[in-house]
Short mmCIF file of C-alpha atoms in Angstrom, two decimals:
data_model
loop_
_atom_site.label_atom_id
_atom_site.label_comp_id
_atom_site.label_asym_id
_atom_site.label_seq_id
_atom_site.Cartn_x
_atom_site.Cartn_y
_atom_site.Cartn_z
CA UNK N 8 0.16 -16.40 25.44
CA UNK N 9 -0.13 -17.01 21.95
CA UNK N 10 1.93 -14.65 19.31
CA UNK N 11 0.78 -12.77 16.25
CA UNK N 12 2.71 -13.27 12.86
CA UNK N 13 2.22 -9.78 10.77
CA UNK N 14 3.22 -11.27 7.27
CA UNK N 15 3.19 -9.04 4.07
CA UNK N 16 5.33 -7.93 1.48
CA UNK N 17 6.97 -5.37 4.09
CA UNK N 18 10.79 -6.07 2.97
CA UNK N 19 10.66 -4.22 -0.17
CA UNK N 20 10.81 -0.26 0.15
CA UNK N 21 6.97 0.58 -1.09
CA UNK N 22 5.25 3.28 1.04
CA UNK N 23 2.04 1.65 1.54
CA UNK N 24 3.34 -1.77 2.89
CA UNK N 25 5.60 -0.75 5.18
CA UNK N 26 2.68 1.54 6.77
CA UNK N 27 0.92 -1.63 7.36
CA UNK N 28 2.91 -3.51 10.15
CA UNK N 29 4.03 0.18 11.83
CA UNK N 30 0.17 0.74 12.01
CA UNK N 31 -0.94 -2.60 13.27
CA UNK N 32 2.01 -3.19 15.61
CA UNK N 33 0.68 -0.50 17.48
CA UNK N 34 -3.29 -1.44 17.10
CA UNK N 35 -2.53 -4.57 18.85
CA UNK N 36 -0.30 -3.40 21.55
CA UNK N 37 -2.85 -0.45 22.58
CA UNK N 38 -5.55 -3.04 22.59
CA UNK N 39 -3.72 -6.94 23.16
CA UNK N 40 -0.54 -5.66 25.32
CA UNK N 41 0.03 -8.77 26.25
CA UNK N 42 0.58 -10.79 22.36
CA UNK N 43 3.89 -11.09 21.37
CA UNK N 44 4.15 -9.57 17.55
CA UNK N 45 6.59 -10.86 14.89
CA UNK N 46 6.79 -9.15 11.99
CA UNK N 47 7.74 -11.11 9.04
CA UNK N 48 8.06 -10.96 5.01
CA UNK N 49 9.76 -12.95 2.55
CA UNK N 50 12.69 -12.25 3.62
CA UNK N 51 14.92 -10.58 6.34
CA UNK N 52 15.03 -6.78 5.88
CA UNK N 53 16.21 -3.75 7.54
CA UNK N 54 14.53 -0.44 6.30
CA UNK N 55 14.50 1.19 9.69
CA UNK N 56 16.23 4.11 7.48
CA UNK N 57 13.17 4.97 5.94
CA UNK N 58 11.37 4.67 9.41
CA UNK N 59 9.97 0.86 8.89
CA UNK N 60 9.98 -1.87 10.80
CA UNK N 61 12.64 -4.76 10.13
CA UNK N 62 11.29 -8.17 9.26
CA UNK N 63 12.41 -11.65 9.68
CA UNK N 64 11.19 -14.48 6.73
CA UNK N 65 7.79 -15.84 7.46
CA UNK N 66 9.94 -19.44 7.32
CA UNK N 67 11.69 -18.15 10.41
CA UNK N 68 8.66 -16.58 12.02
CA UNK N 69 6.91 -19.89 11.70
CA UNK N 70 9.37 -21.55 13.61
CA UNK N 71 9.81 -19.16 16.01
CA UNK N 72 5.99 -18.59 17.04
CA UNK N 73 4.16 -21.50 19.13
CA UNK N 74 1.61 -23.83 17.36
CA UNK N 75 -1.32 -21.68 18.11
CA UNK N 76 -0.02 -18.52 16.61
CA UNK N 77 -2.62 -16.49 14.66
CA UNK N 78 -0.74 -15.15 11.25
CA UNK N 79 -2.06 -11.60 10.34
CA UNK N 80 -1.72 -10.68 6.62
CA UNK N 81 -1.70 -7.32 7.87
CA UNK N 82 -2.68 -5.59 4.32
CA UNK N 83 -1.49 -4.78 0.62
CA UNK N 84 -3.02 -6.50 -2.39
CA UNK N 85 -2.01 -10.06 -1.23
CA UNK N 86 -4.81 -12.53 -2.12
CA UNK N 87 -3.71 -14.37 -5.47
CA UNK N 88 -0.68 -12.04 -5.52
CA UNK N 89 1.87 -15.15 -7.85
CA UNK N 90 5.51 -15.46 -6.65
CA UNK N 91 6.70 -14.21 -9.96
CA UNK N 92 5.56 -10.70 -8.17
CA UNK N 93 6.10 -10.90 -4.65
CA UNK N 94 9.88 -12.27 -5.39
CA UNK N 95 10.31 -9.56 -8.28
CA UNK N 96 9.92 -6.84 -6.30
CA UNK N 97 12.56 -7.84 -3.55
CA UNK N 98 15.34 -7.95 -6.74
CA UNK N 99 17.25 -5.06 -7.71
CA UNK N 100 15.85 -2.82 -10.24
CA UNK N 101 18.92 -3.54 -12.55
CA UNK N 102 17.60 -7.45 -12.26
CA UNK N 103 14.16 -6.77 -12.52
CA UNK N 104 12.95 -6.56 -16.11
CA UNK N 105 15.15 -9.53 -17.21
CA UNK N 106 13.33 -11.58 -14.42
CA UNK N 107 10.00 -10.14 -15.60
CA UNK N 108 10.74 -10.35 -19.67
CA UNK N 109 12.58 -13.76 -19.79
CA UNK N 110 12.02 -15.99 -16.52
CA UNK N 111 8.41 -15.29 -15.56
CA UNK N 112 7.18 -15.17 -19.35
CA UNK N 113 9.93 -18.18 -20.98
CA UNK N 114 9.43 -20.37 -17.80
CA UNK N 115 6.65 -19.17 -15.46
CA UNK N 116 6.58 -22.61 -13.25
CA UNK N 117 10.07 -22.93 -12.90
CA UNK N 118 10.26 -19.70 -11.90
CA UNK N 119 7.40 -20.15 -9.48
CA UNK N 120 9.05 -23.45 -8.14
CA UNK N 121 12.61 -21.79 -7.90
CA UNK N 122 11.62 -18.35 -5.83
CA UNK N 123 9.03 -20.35 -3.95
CA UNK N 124 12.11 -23.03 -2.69
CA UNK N 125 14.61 -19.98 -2.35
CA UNK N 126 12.40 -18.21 0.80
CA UNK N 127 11.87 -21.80 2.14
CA UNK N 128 7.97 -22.44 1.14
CA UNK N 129 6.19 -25.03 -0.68
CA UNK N 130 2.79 -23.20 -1.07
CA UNK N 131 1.82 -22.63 -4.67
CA UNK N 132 0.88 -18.35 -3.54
CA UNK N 133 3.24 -16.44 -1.56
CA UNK N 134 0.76 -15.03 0.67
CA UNK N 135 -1.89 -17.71 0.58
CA UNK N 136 -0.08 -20.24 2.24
CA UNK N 137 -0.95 -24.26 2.47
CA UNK N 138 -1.10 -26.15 5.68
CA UNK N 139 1.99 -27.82 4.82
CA UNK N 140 3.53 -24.45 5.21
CA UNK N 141 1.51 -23.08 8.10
CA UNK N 142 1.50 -26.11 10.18
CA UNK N 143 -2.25 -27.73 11.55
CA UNK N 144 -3.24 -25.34 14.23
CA UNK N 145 -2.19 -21.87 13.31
CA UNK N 146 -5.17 -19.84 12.46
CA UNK N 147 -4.96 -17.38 9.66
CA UNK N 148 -6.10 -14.05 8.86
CA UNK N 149 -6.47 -11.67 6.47
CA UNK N 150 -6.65 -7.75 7.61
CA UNK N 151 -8.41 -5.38 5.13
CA UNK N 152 -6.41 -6.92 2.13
CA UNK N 153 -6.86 -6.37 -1.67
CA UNK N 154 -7.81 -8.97 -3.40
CA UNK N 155 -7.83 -7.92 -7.19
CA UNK N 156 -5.45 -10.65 -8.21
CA UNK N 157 -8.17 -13.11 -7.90
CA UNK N 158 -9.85 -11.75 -11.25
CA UNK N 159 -6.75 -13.31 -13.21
CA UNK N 160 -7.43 -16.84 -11.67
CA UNK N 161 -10.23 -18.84 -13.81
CA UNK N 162 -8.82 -22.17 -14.29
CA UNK N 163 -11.15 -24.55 -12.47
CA UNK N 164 -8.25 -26.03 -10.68
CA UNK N 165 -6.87 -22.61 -9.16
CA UNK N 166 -10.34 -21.61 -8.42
CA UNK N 167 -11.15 -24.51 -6.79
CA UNK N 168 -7.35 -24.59 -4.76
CA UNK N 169 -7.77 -20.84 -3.72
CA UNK N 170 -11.20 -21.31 -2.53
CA UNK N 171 -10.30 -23.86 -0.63
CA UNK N 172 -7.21 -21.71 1.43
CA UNK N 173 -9.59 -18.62 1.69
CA UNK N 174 -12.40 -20.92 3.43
CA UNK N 175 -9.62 -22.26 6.00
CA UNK N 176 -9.48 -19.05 7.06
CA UNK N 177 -10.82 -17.60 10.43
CA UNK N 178 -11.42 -13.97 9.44
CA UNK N 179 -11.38 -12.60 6.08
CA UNK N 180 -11.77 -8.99 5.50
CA UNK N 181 -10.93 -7.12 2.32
CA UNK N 182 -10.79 -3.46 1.50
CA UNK N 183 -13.09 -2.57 -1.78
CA UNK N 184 -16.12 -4.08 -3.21
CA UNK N 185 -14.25 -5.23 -6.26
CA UNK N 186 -11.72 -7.69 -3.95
CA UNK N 187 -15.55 -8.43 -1.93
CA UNK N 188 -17.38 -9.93 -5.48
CA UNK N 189 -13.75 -11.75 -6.79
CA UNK N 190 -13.65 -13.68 -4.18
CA UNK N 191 -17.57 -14.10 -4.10
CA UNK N 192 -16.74 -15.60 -7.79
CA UNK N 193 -14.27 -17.86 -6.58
CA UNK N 194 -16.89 -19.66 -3.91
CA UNK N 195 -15.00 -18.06 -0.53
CA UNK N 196 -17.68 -17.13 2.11
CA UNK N 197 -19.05 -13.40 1.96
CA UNK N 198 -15.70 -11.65 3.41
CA UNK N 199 -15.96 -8.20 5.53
CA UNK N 200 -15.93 -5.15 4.17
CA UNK N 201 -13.23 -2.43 6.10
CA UNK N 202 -11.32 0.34 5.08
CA UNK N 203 -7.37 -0.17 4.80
CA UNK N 204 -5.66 -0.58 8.21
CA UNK N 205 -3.65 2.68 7.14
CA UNK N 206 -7.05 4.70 7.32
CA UNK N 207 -6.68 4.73 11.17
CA UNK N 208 -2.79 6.21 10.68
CA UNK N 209 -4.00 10.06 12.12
CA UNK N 210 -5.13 8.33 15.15
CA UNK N 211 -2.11 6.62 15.87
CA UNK N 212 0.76 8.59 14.92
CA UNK N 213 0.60 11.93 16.24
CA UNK N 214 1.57 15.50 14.58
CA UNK N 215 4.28 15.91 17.18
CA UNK N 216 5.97 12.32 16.45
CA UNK N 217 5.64 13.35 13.07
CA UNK N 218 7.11 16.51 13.29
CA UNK N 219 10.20 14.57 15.56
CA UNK N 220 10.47 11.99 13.24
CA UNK N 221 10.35 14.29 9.64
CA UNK N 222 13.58 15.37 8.35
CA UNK N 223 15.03 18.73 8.78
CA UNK N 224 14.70 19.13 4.68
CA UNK N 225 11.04 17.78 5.18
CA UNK N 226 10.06 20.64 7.99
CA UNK N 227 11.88 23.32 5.76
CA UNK N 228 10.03 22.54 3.01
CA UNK N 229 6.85 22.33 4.31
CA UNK N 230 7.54 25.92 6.51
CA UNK N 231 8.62 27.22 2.51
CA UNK N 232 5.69 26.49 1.15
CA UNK N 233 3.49 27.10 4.62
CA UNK N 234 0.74 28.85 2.29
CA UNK N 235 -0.31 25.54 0.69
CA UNK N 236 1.33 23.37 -2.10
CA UNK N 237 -0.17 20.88 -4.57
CA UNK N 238 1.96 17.55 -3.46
CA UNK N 239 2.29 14.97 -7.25
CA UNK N 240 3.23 11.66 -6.99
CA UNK N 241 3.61 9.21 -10.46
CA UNK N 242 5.57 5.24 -10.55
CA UNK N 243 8.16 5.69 -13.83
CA UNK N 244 5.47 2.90 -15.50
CA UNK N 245 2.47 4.83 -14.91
CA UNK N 246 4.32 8.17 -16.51
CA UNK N 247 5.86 6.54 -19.45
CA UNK N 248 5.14 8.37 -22.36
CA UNK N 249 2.58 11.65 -20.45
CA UNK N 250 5.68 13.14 -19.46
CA UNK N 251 4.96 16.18 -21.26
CA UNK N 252 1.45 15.75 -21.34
CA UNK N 253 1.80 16.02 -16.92
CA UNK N 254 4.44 18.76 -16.91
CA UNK N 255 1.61 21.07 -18.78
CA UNK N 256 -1.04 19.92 -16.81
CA UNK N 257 0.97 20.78 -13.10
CA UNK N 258 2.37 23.84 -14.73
CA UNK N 259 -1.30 25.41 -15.76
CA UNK N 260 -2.88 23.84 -12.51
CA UNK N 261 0.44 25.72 -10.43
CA UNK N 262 -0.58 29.10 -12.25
CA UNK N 263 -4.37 28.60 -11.89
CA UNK N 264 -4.62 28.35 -8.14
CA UNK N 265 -1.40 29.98 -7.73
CA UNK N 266 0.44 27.06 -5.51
CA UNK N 267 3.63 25.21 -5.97
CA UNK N 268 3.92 21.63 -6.83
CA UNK N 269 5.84 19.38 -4.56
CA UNK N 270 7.28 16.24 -5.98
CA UNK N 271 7.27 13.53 -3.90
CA UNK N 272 8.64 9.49 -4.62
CA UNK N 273 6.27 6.88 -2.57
CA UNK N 274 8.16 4.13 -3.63
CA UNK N 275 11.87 2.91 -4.58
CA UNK N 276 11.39 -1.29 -5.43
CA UNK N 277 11.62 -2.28 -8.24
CA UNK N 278 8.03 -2.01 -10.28
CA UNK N 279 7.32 0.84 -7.85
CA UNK N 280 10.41 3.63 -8.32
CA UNK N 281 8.84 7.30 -8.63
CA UNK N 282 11.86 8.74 -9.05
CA UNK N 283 13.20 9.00 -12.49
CA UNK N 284 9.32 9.49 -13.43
CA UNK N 285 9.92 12.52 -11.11
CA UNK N 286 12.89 13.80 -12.44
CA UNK N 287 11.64 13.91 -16.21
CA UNK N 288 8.35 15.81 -15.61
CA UNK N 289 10.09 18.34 -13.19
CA UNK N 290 12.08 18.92 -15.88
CA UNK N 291 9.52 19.82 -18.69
CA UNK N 292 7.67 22.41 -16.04
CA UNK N 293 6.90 25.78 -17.74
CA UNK N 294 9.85 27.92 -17.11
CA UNK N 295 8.77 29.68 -13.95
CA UNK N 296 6.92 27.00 -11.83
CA UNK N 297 7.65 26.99 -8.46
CA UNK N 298 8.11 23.48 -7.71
CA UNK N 299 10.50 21.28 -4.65
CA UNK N 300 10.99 17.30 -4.75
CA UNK N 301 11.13 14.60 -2.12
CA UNK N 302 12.70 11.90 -3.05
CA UNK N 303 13.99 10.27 0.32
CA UNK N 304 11.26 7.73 0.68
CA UNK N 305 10.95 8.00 4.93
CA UNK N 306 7.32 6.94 5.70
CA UNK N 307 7.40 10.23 8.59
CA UNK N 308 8.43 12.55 5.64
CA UNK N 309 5.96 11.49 3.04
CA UNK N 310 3.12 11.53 5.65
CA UNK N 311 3.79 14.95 6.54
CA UNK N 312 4.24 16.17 3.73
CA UNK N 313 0.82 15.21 2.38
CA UNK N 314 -0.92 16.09 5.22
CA UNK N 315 -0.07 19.54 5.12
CA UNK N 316 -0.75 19.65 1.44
CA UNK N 317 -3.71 21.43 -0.28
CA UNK N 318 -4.23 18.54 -2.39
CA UNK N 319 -2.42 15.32 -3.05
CA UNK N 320 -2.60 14.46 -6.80
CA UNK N 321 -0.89 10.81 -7.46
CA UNK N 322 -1.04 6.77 -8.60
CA UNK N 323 -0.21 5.66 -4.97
CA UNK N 324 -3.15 3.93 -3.39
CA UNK N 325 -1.52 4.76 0.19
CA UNK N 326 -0.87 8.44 -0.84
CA UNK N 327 -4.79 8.44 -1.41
CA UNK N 328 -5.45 6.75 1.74
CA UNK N 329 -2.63 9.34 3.97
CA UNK N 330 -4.77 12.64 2.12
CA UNK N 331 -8.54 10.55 3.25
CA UNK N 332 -6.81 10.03 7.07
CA UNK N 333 -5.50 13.63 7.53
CA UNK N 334 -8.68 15.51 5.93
CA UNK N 335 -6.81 16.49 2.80
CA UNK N 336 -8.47 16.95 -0.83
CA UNK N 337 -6.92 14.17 -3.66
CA UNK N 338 -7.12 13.48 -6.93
CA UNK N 339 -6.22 9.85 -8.33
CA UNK N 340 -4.46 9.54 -11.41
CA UNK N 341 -5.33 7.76 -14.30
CA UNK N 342 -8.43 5.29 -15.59
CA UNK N 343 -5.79 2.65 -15.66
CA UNK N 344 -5.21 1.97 -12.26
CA UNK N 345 -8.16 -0.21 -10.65
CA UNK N 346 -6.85 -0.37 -7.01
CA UNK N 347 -7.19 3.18 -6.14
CA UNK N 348 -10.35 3.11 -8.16
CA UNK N 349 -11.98 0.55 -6.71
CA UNK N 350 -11.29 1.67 -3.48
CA UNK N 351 -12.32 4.99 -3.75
CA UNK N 352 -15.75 4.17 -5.13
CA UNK N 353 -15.90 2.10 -1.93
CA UNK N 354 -15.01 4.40 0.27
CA UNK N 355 -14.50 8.24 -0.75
CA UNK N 356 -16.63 11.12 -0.83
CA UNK N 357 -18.37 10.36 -4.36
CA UNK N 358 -17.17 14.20 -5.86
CA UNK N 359 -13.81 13.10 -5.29
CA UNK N 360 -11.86 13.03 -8.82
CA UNK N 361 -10.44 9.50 -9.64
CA UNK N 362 -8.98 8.14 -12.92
CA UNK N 363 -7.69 11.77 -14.26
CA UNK N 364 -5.68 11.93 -17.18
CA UNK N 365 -3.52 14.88 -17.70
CA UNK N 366 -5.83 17.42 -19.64
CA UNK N 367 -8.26 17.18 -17.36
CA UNK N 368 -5.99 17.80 -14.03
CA UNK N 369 -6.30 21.35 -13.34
CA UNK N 370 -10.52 21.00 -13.16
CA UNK N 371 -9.77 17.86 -10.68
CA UNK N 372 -8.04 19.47 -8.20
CA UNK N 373 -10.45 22.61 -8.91
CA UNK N 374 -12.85 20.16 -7.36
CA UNK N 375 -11.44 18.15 -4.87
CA UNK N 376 -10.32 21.94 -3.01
CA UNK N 377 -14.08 22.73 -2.72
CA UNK N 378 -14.47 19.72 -0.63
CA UNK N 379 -15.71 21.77 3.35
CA UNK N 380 -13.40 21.05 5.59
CA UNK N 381 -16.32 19.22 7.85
CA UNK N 382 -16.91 16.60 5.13
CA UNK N 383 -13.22 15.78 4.56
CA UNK N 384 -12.74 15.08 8.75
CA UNK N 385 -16.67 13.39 8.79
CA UNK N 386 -15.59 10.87 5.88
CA UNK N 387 -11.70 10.53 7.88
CA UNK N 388 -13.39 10.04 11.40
CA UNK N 389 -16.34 7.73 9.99
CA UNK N 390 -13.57 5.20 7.94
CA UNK N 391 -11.17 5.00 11.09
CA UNK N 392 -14.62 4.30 13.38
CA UNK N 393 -15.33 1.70 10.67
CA UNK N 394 -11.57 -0.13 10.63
CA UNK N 395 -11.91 -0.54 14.34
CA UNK N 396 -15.20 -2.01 14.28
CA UNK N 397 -13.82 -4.75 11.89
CA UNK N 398 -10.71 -5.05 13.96
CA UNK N 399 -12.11 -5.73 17.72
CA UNK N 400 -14.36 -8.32 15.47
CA UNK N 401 -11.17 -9.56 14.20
CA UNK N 402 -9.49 -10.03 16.91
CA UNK N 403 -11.87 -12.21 18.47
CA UNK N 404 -10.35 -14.66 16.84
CA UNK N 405 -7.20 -14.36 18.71
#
């Protein structure tokens, strides 16, 4: 019996990636009961609090796991992903923009070299890893991944090194047609197209394990508001300066269909922390908005929550992807933000509002809430039918 190595950047507290090993975990013990799983990240983590899975480091996993174990990048927006990134975010947020401003920009290949050594790897990407790191007869594969870091590499040397890792590969599937064409660029064999792994989420969690696993805070919340809420989610970054320019925006859109907002914080690492973002437009609301946070950061909450929402409005790719698996309308924030773009041109119902700045938030949700019922569960049901397909065709390869 050979074992399965999920690897990822699952040891930092981000919503989306610690979906990704809960989610496939289970896909492969429903369907391969008999495969022994590690689960593995840069380093060894323990974020069971927020209902995640621990993780050992990949270094360990490796030497753990027989010569013919198949490594699973099990999702996120790996491919090309640097170390200056994948280390950053493990740092605390105090740490962080010193390590961003002065070591990655003053010294970018020390750095590289340094955080590279620290987790125990030689390989040049973090989650592309080299043979010398993998070992000879391990095959490799990547799961519905993003792959919108390959646009930065165009040195002819990087293209040619990446290329060469990506065609090593035994299954390659990505999760948008923008990830599909980079890598296209970069000469790596036509890759699959799926959905996220997280699409299939409704089918394998159900509404009573989410109701025993949500907080009592979580339940009374959602029985306060049991007449329908608008649920906002915005990373500090991506709110910078539209404070006031959101706070308007939620207030008029709270007045015009007559439902309260419900703040909720997807992620807490550092270049992904909702809350203080959070806190500042909550506190610009219109005198008289009805509004209630979330700021915990369980995985169990946040799902629930947004699937009993009226419409999820937010920057979080994986707040997107929970409204699309539990039938519920969403509108993506801002023209900036490329990953929930580009996946939602791959994938959602075409009406479905993307890149909305502030002034134009109200009419967004005005539209996404017309969406029937029957084409939100069609589009839900037809994605997780999809994933599966590219899964069992995956896992012929283990």
């Amino acid at each position: 019996m050979n074992d399965i190595i999920l690897y990822g950047a699952f040891d930092r507290h981000n919503y989306g990636d610690l979906l990704f090993p809960l989610i496939m975990e289970r896909v492969i013990n429903d369907l391969h009961p008999k495969k022994k799983v590690l689960i593995a990240g840069l380093i060894n983590s323990n974020l069971s609090k927020y209902g995640a899975r621990k993780t050992i480091t990949i270094k360990k996993a490796l030497k753990m796991s027989k010569n013919d174990a198949t490594l699973i990048l099990a999702g996120g927006d790996v491919v090309a992903c640097d170390w200056q990134s994948a280390y950053g975010y493990l740092l605390p947020k105090s740490l962080f923009p010193l390590y961003e401003r002065i070591a990655c920009y003053y010294f970018p290949k020390f750095t590289q070299y340094i955080t590279s050594r620290l987790v125990g790897l030689t390989s040049d990407l973090p989650f592309n890893l080299s043979r010398n790191d993998m070992g000879t007869s391990r095959k490799v594969i990547y799961n519905s991944v993003g792959a919108t870091g390959v646009s930065n590499v165009t040195k002819e040397q990087d293209v040619n090194a990446l290329c060469e890792l990506m065609n090593e590969t035994d299954f390659v599937s990505v999760r948008d047609k923008f990830s599909q064409s980079q890598l296209e660029r970069v000469g790596c064999s036509t890759p699959n197209l799926a959905p996220d792994s997280a699409t299939i989420m409704s089918s394998y969690i159900t509404i009573d394990e989410l109701e025993q696993k949500s907080s009592f805070a979580t339940k009374d919340l959602i029985e306060t508001h049991i007449e329908g809420y608008i649920v906002f989610q915005i990373s500090q970054g991506h709110v910078r300066g539209k404070e006031k320019a959101f706070a308007e925006a939620l207030s008029q859109t709270s007045k015009a269909f007559n439902l309260p907002i419900v703040f909720i914080a997807i992620g807490n690492a550092a270049g992904h922390n909702d809350v203080t973002g959070v806190h500042k437009v909550a506190s610009l609301l219109t005198k008289g908005t009805t509004y209630s946070t979330y700021l915990d950061g369980n995985i169990f909450d946040l799902m629930n929550i947004i699937r009993n929402a009226s419409c999820y409005c937010g920057t979080s790719l994986h707040g997107l992807i929970t409204s699309m698996s539990f039938s519920v309308p969403r509108v993506a924030l801002l023209p900036t933000l490329r990953k929930q773009i580009n996946y939602m041109n791959t994938w959602d119902l075409p009406h479905m509002p993307k890149g909305v700045m502030p002034e134009d938030l109200s009419e967004a949700v005005g539209i996404a809430m017309t969406t029937p019922s029957k084409d939100l569960k069609s589009l839900g049901q037809k994605l997780t039918d999809t994933y599966m397909s590219n899964f069992k065709s995956m896992s012929s390869s283990f």
